[in-house]
């Protein structure tokens, strides 16, 4: 079995465990102990108990696969309370994280020349969060809605460019738009808004 950087290993002939920090040659690896010291060991004297993603690009056994998928996206969803436009009274605003990343976000509206943060927090992978429940007058008063987000993982990942997107929503477009049903998003009705 070939050990890789990031593998958690136990020692065969003594007590203890550590993480493979670097590879010296085909038979010897350096194991970082819990106290931070690196000790060289023969690979044959180690047993892998947990493997992690490798981060050293120069090691010969690495196959890097991009984290981001084309289908990964962040959705700003406007969900009306009724399918028929004449019966709509309230709208739920959601942020849906359809990616494998955790997301720190801020939802703001533009009030004259300044922005006002209405909600911030974090959303896990493939989760949604209710940002606000509003009436149609809210869209008449505030047309520019801004989402700013930072994407990350709790393990190794490729750096993602921070998101800062503004969406302009006019109240009249909400009253005339048809709803769409999207089974993957788990919303009753959803308006598709082009940014």
PDB file of C-alpha atoms in Angstrom:
ATOM      1  CA  UNK A   1       0.000   0.000   0.000  1.00  0.00           C
ATOM      2  CA  UNK A   2       1.341   3.386  -0.967  1.00  0.00           C
ATOM      3  CA  UNK A   3       1.153   6.057   1.721  1.00  0.00           C
ATOM      4  CA  UNK A   4       0.290   9.604   0.804  1.00  0.00           C
ATOM      5  CA  UNK A   5       0.737  12.974   2.442  1.00  0.00           C
ATOM      6  CA  UNK A   6      -2.162  13.581   4.818  1.00  0.00           C
ATOM      7  CA  UNK A   7      -2.730   9.884   5.643  1.00  0.00           C
ATOM      8  CA  UNK A   8      -3.296   9.187   9.323  1.00  0.00           C
ATOM      9  CA  UNK A   9      -1.150   6.202  10.346  1.00  0.00           C
ATOM     10  CA  UNK A  10      -0.502   3.924  13.330  1.00  0.00           C
ATOM     11  CA  UNK A  11       2.804   2.279  14.143  1.00  0.00           C
ATOM     12  CA  UNK A  12       3.046  -1.518  13.890  1.00  0.00           C
ATOM     13  CA  UNK A  13       5.670  -2.131  16.580  1.00  0.00           C
ATOM     14  CA  UNK A  14       4.916   0.613  19.093  1.00  0.00           C
ATOM     15  CA  UNK A  15       2.068   2.703  20.478  1.00  0.00           C
ATOM     16  CA  UNK A  16       1.110   5.922  18.794  1.00  0.00           C
ATOM     17  CA  UNK A  17      -0.136   7.480  15.613  1.00  0.00           C
ATOM     18  CA  UNK A  18       0.462  10.512  13.459  1.00  0.00           C
ATOM     19  CA  UNK A  19      -0.028  12.061  10.039  1.00  0.00           C
ATOM     20  CA  UNK A  20       2.258  11.560   7.053  1.00  0.00           C
ATOM     21  CA  UNK A  21       3.777  15.008   6.521  1.00  0.00           C
ATOM     22  CA  UNK A  22       6.260  14.283   3.722  1.00  0.00           C
ATOM     23  CA  UNK A  23       7.695  11.437   1.699  1.00  0.00           C
ATOM     24  CA  UNK A  24      11.468  10.958   1.742  1.00  0.00           C
ATOM     25  CA  UNK A  25      11.708   8.068  -0.766  1.00  0.00           C
ATOM     26  CA  UNK A  26       9.824   4.904  -1.753  1.00  0.00           C
ATOM     27  CA  UNK A  27      10.481   3.241   1.612  1.00  0.00           C
ATOM     28  CA  UNK A  28      10.651   6.108   4.133  1.00  0.00           C
ATOM     29  CA  UNK A  29       8.093   8.727   5.152  1.00  0.00           C
ATOM     30  CA  UNK A  30       8.036  11.444   7.807  1.00  0.00           C
ATOM     31  CA  UNK A  31       5.243  11.187  10.365  1.00  0.00           C
ATOM     32  CA  UNK A  32       4.168  14.281  12.280  1.00  0.00           C
ATOM     33  CA  UNK A  33       3.240  13.429  15.863  1.00  0.00           C
ATOM     34  CA  UNK A  34       0.579  15.202  17.938  1.00  0.00           C
ATOM     35  CA  UNK A  35       3.303  17.268  19.632  1.00  0.00           C
ATOM     36  CA  UNK A  36       4.409  18.654  16.231  1.00  0.00           C
ATOM     37  CA  UNK A  37       7.664  16.698  15.836  1.00  0.00           C
ATOM     38  CA  UNK A  38       8.417  14.860  12.578  1.00  0.00           C
ATOM     39  CA  UNK A  39       9.912  11.378  12.838  1.00  0.00           C
ATOM     40  CA  UNK A  40      11.125   9.285   9.871  1.00  0.00           C
ATOM     41  CA  UNK A  41       9.593   5.782   9.650  1.00  0.00           C
ATOM     42  CA  UNK A  42       9.780   2.895   7.222  1.00  0.00           C
ATOM     43  CA  UNK A  43       6.521   2.753   5.284  1.00  0.00           C
ATOM     44  CA  UNK A  44       6.389  -0.997   5.935  1.00  0.00           C
ATOM     45  CA  UNK A  45       6.151  -0.280   9.695  1.00  0.00           C
ATOM     46  CA  UNK A  46       3.031   1.901   9.338  1.00  0.00           C
ATOM     47  CA  UNK A  47      -0.657   1.137   8.881  1.00  0.00           C
ATOM     48  CA  UNK A  48      -2.944   3.751   7.301  1.00  0.00           C
ATOM     49  CA  UNK A  49      -6.058   4.264   9.424  1.00  0.00           C
ATOM     50  CA  UNK A  50      -7.546   7.299   7.733  1.00  0.00           C
ATOM     51  CA  UNK A  51      -6.673   9.005   4.478  1.00  0.00           C
ATOM     52  CA  UNK A  52      -7.049  12.670   3.619  1.00  0.00           C
ATOM     53  CA  UNK A  53      -6.845  14.631   0.399  1.00  0.00           C
ATOM     54  CA  UNK A  54      -3.255  15.161  -0.705  1.00  0.00           C
ATOM     55  CA  UNK A  55      -2.089  18.736  -1.078  1.00  0.00           C
ATOM     56  CA  UNK A  56       1.481  18.402  -2.387  1.00  0.00           C
ATOM     57  CA  UNK A  57       1.246  18.858  -6.192  1.00  0.00           C
ATOM     58  CA  UNK A  58       4.772  17.538  -6.762  1.00  0.00           C
ATOM     59  CA  UNK A  59       4.165  14.067  -5.328  1.00  0.00           C
ATOM     60  CA  UNK A  60       3.857  11.459  -8.082  1.00  0.00           C
ATOM     61  CA  UNK A  61       0.680   9.773  -6.819  1.00  0.00           C
ATOM     62  CA  UNK A  62      -1.573  12.821  -6.882  1.00  0.00           C
ATOM     63  CA  UNK A  63      -4.574  13.216  -9.103  1.00  0.00           C
ATOM     64  CA  UNK A  64      -6.142  16.626  -8.589  1.00  0.00           C
ATOM     65  CA  UNK A  65      -9.834  16.945  -9.328  1.00  0.00           C
ATOM     66  CA  UNK A  66     -11.420  20.396  -9.176  1.00  0.00           C
ATOM     67  CA  UNK A  67     -13.859  20.837  -6.284  1.00  0.00           C
ATOM     68  CA  UNK A  68     -16.274  23.002  -8.186  1.00  0.00           C
ATOM     69  CA  UNK A  69     -18.798  21.310 -10.407  1.00  0.00           C
ATOM     70  CA  UNK A  70     -20.583  23.100 -13.243  1.00  0.00           C
ATOM     71  CA  UNK A  71     -23.891  22.299 -11.527  1.00  0.00           C
ATOM     72  CA  UNK A  72     -22.732  23.933  -8.285  1.00  0.00           C
ATOM     73  CA  UNK A  73     -24.431  27.275  -7.774  1.00  0.00           C
ATOM     74  CA  UNK A  74     -25.797  29.712  -5.236  1.00  0.00           C
ATOM     75  CA  UNK A  75     -29.455  30.625  -5.778  1.00  0.00           C
ATOM     76  CA  UNK A  76     -31.351  33.676  -4.565  1.00  0.00           C
ATOM     77  CA  UNK A  77     -34.926  32.394  -4.531  1.00  0.00           C
ATOM     78  CA  UNK A  78     -38.140  34.414  -4.364  1.00  0.00           C
ATOM     79  CA  UNK A  79     -40.959  32.087  -3.333  1.00  0.00           C
ATOM     80  CA  UNK A  80     -44.496  33.489  -3.574  1.00  0.00           C
ATOM     81  CA  UNK A  81     -47.151  32.204  -1.181  1.00  0.00           C
ATOM     82  CA  UNK A  82     -49.446  31.235  -4.056  1.00  0.00           C
ATOM     83  CA  UNK A  83     -49.049  29.937  -7.588  1.00  0.00           C
ATOM     84  CA  UNK A  84     -51.595  32.332  -9.121  1.00  0.00           C
ATOM     85  CA  UNK A  85     -50.341  35.943  -9.490  1.00  0.00           C
ATOM     86  CA  UNK A  86     -53.601  37.582  -8.344  1.00  0.00           C
ATOM     87  CA  UNK A  87     -53.603  35.638  -5.068  1.00  0.00           C
ATOM     88  CA  UNK A  88     -50.020  36.371  -4.078  1.00  0.00           C
ATOM     89  CA  UNK A  89     -49.711  38.223  -0.797  1.00  0.00           C
ATOM     90  CA  UNK A  90     -46.283  37.459   0.653  1.00  0.00           C
ATOM     91  CA  UNK A  91     -42.903  36.346  -0.653  1.00  0.00           C
ATOM     92  CA  UNK A  92     -40.231  34.316   1.096  1.00  0.00           C
ATOM     93  CA  UNK A  93     -36.648  35.156   0.166  1.00  0.00           C
ATOM     94  CA  UNK A  94     -34.246  32.227   0.410  1.00  0.00           C
ATOM     95  CA  UNK A  95     -30.574  31.667  -0.172  1.00  0.00           C
ATOM     96  CA  UNK A  96     -29.940  28.154  -1.480  1.00  0.00           C
ATOM     97  CA  UNK A  97     -26.404  26.774  -1.444  1.00  0.00           C
ATOM     98  CA  UNK A  98     -26.392  24.122  -4.191  1.00  0.00           C
ATOM     99  CA  UNK A  99     -22.676  23.449  -3.854  1.00  0.00           C
ATOM    100  CA  UNK A 100     -20.376  21.160  -1.879  1.00  0.00           C
ATOM    101  CA  UNK A 101     -18.935  24.150   0.008  1.00  0.00           C
ATOM    102  CA  UNK A 102     -19.865  25.815   3.276  1.00  0.00           C
ATOM    103  CA  UNK A 103     -20.810  29.442   2.757  1.00  0.00           C
ATOM    104  CA  UNK A 104     -20.511  32.570   4.895  1.00  0.00           C
ATOM    105  CA  UNK A 105     -22.963  35.117   3.508  1.00  0.00           C
ATOM    106  CA  UNK A 106     -24.388  38.603   3.896  1.00  0.00           C
ATOM    107  CA  UNK A 107     -27.722  39.654   2.397  1.00  0.00           C
ATOM    108  CA  UNK A 108     -28.079  43.422   1.905  1.00  0.00           C
ATOM    109  CA  UNK A 109     -30.439  45.856   0.250  1.00  0.00           C
ATOM    110  CA  UNK A 110     -29.514  49.204  -1.239  1.00  0.00           C
ATOM    111  CA  UNK A 111     -31.195  52.054   0.601  1.00  0.00           C
ATOM    112  CA  UNK A 112     -30.556  55.242  -1.397  1.00  0.00           C
ATOM    113  CA  UNK A 113     -26.764  55.334  -1.763  1.00  0.00           C
ATOM    114  CA  UNK A 114     -25.908  53.020   1.161  1.00  0.00           C
ATOM    115  CA  UNK A 115     -26.340  49.314   1.775  1.00  0.00           C
ATOM    116  CA  UNK A 116     -28.162  47.857   4.745  1.00  0.00           C
ATOM    117  CA  UNK A 117     -27.316  44.303   5.840  1.00  0.00           C
ATOM    118  CA  UNK A 118     -30.516  42.441   6.649  1.00  0.00           C
ATOM    119  CA  UNK A 119     -29.111  39.010   7.432  1.00  0.00           C
ATOM    120  CA  UNK A 120     -25.782  37.218   7.640  1.00  0.00           C
ATOM    121  CA  UNK A 121     -24.583  33.823   8.732  1.00  0.00           C
ATOM    122  CA  UNK A 122     -23.491  30.513   7.308  1.00  0.00           C
ATOM    123  CA  UNK A 123     -25.166  27.861   5.184  1.00  0.00           C
ATOM    124  CA  UNK A 124     -24.004  24.278   4.838  1.00  0.00           C
ATOM    125  CA  UNK A 125     -23.598  22.417   1.549  1.00  0.00           C
ATOM    126  CA  UNK A 126     -26.895  21.788  -0.293  1.00  0.00           C
ATOM    127  CA  UNK A 127     -28.936  23.698   2.287  1.00  0.00           C
ATOM    128  CA  UNK A 128     -31.277  26.668   2.134  1.00  0.00           C
ATOM    129  CA  UNK A 129     -31.947  29.432   4.599  1.00  0.00           C
ATOM    130  CA  UNK A 130     -34.884  31.823   4.877  1.00  0.00           C
ATOM    131  CA  UNK A 131     -33.556  35.358   4.523  1.00  0.00           C
ATOM    132  CA  UNK A 132     -36.763  37.338   4.932  1.00  0.00           C
ATOM    133  CA  UNK A 133     -40.538  37.190   4.505  1.00  0.00           C
ATOM    134  CA  UNK A 134     -41.835  40.292   2.727  1.00  0.00           C
ATOM    135  CA  UNK A 135     -44.857  41.911   1.094  1.00  0.00           C
ATOM    136  CA  UNK A 136     -44.848  43.267  -2.476  1.00  0.00           C
ATOM    137  CA  UNK A 137     -44.209  46.799  -1.138  1.00  0.00           C
ATOM    138  CA  UNK A 138     -40.726  45.670  -0.060  1.00  0.00           C
ATOM    139  CA  UNK A 139     -39.758  45.225  -3.738  1.00  0.00           C
ATOM    140  CA  UNK A 140     -41.185  48.648  -4.587  1.00  0.00           C
ATOM    141  CA  UNK A 141     -39.058  50.246  -1.872  1.00  0.00           C
ATOM    142  CA  UNK A 142     -35.884  48.215  -2.434  1.00  0.00           C
ATOM    143  CA  UNK A 143     -35.035  46.967  -5.914  1.00  0.00           C
ATOM    144  CA  UNK A 144     -31.352  46.128  -5.473  1.00  0.00           C
ATOM    145  CA  UNK A 145     -30.582  43.004  -3.437  1.00  0.00           C
ATOM    146  CA  UNK A 146     -26.953  42.017  -2.852  1.00  0.00           C
ATOM    147  CA  UNK A 147     -25.495  38.685  -1.799  1.00  0.00           C
ATOM    148  CA  UNK A 148     -21.860  38.536  -0.712  1.00  0.00           C
ATOM    149  CA  UNK A 149     -20.400  35.142   0.140  1.00  0.00           C
ATOM    150  CA  UNK A 150     -17.203  33.275   0.867  1.00  0.00           C
ATOM    151  CA  UNK A 151     -17.070  29.545   0.077  1.00  0.00           C
ATOM    152  CA  UNK A 152     -14.917  27.071   2.000  1.00  0.00           C
ATOM    153  CA  UNK A 153     -14.637  23.464   3.162  1.00  0.00           C
ATOM    154  CA  UNK A 154     -13.571  22.001   6.479  1.00  0.00           C
ATOM    155  CA  UNK A 155     -10.944  19.908   4.692  1.00  0.00           C
ATOM    156  CA  UNK A 156      -8.510  20.651   1.885  1.00  0.00           C
ATOM    157  CA  UNK A 157     -10.053  22.506  -1.048  1.00  0.00           C
ATOM    158  CA  UNK A 158      -9.169  24.819  -3.885  1.00  0.00           C
ATOM    159  CA  UNK A 159      -9.570  28.516  -3.185  1.00  0.00           C
ATOM    160  CA  UNK A 160     -12.852  29.937  -4.455  1.00  0.00           C
ATOM    161  CA  UNK A 161     -13.347  33.512  -5.608  1.00  0.00           C
ATOM    162  CA  UNK A 162     -15.608  35.415  -3.169  1.00  0.00           C
ATOM    163  CA  UNK A 163     -19.093  36.152  -4.488  1.00  0.00           C
ATOM    164  CA  UNK A 164     -20.586  39.638  -4.666  1.00  0.00           C
ATOM    165  CA  UNK A 165     -23.712  39.774  -6.802  1.00  0.00           C
ATOM    166  CA  UNK A 166     -26.502  42.333  -7.015  1.00  0.00           C
ATOM    167  CA  UNK A 167     -29.937  41.413  -8.310  1.00  0.00           C
ATOM    168  CA  UNK A 168     -32.478  44.000  -9.400  1.00  0.00           C
ATOM    169  CA  UNK A 169     -36.079  42.971  -8.746  1.00  0.00           C
ATOM    170  CA  UNK A 170     -39.022  45.080  -9.849  1.00  0.00           C
ATOM    171  CA  UNK A 171     -42.354  44.569  -8.115  1.00  0.00           C
ATOM    172  CA  UNK A 172     -44.276  44.547 -11.398  1.00  0.00           C
ATOM    173  CA  UNK A 173     -42.155  41.671 -12.741  1.00  0.00           C
ATOM    174  CA  UNK A 174     -43.079  39.560  -9.702  1.00  0.00           C
ATOM    175  CA  UNK A 175     -46.790  40.033 -10.248  1.00  0.00           C
ATOM    176  CA  UNK A 176     -46.563  38.974 -13.899  1.00  0.00           C
ATOM    177  CA  UNK A 177     -43.941  36.208 -13.661  1.00  0.00           C
ATOM    178  CA  UNK A 178     -44.905  32.583 -13.895  1.00  0.00           C
ATOM    179  CA  UNK A 179     -43.707  30.308 -11.137  1.00  0.00           C
ATOM    180  CA  UNK A 180     -41.562  27.312 -11.879  1.00  0.00           C
ATOM    181  CA  UNK A 181     -41.396  24.104  -9.917  1.00  0.00           C
ATOM    182  CA  UNK A 182     -37.969  22.689  -9.241  1.00  0.00           C
ATOM    183  CA  UNK A 183     -37.984  19.359  -7.422  1.00  0.00           C
ATOM    184  CA  UNK A 184     -34.317  19.567  -6.421  1.00  0.00           C
ATOM    185  CA  UNK A 185     -34.751  22.859  -4.559  1.00  0.00           C
ATOM    186  CA  UNK A 186     -37.777  21.727  -2.490  1.00  0.00           C
ATOM    187  CA  UNK A 187     -39.729  24.964  -2.820  1.00  0.00           C
ATOM    188  CA  UNK A 188     -43.481  25.042  -3.388  1.00  0.00           C
ATOM    189  CA  UNK A 189     -43.250  27.688  -6.093  1.00  0.00           C
ATOM    190  CA  UNK A 190     -40.294  29.658  -7.263  1.00  0.00           C
ATOM    191  CA  UNK A 191     -39.801  32.675  -9.487  1.00  0.00           C
ATOM    192  CA  UNK A 192     -36.870  32.539 -11.851  1.00  0.00           C
ATOM    193  CA  UNK A 193     -35.077  35.861 -11.684  1.00  0.00           C
ATOM    194  CA  UNK A 194     -32.433  36.797 -14.196  1.00  0.00           C
ATOM    195  CA  UNK A 195     -29.682  38.896 -12.624  1.00  0.00           C
TER     196      UNK A 195
END
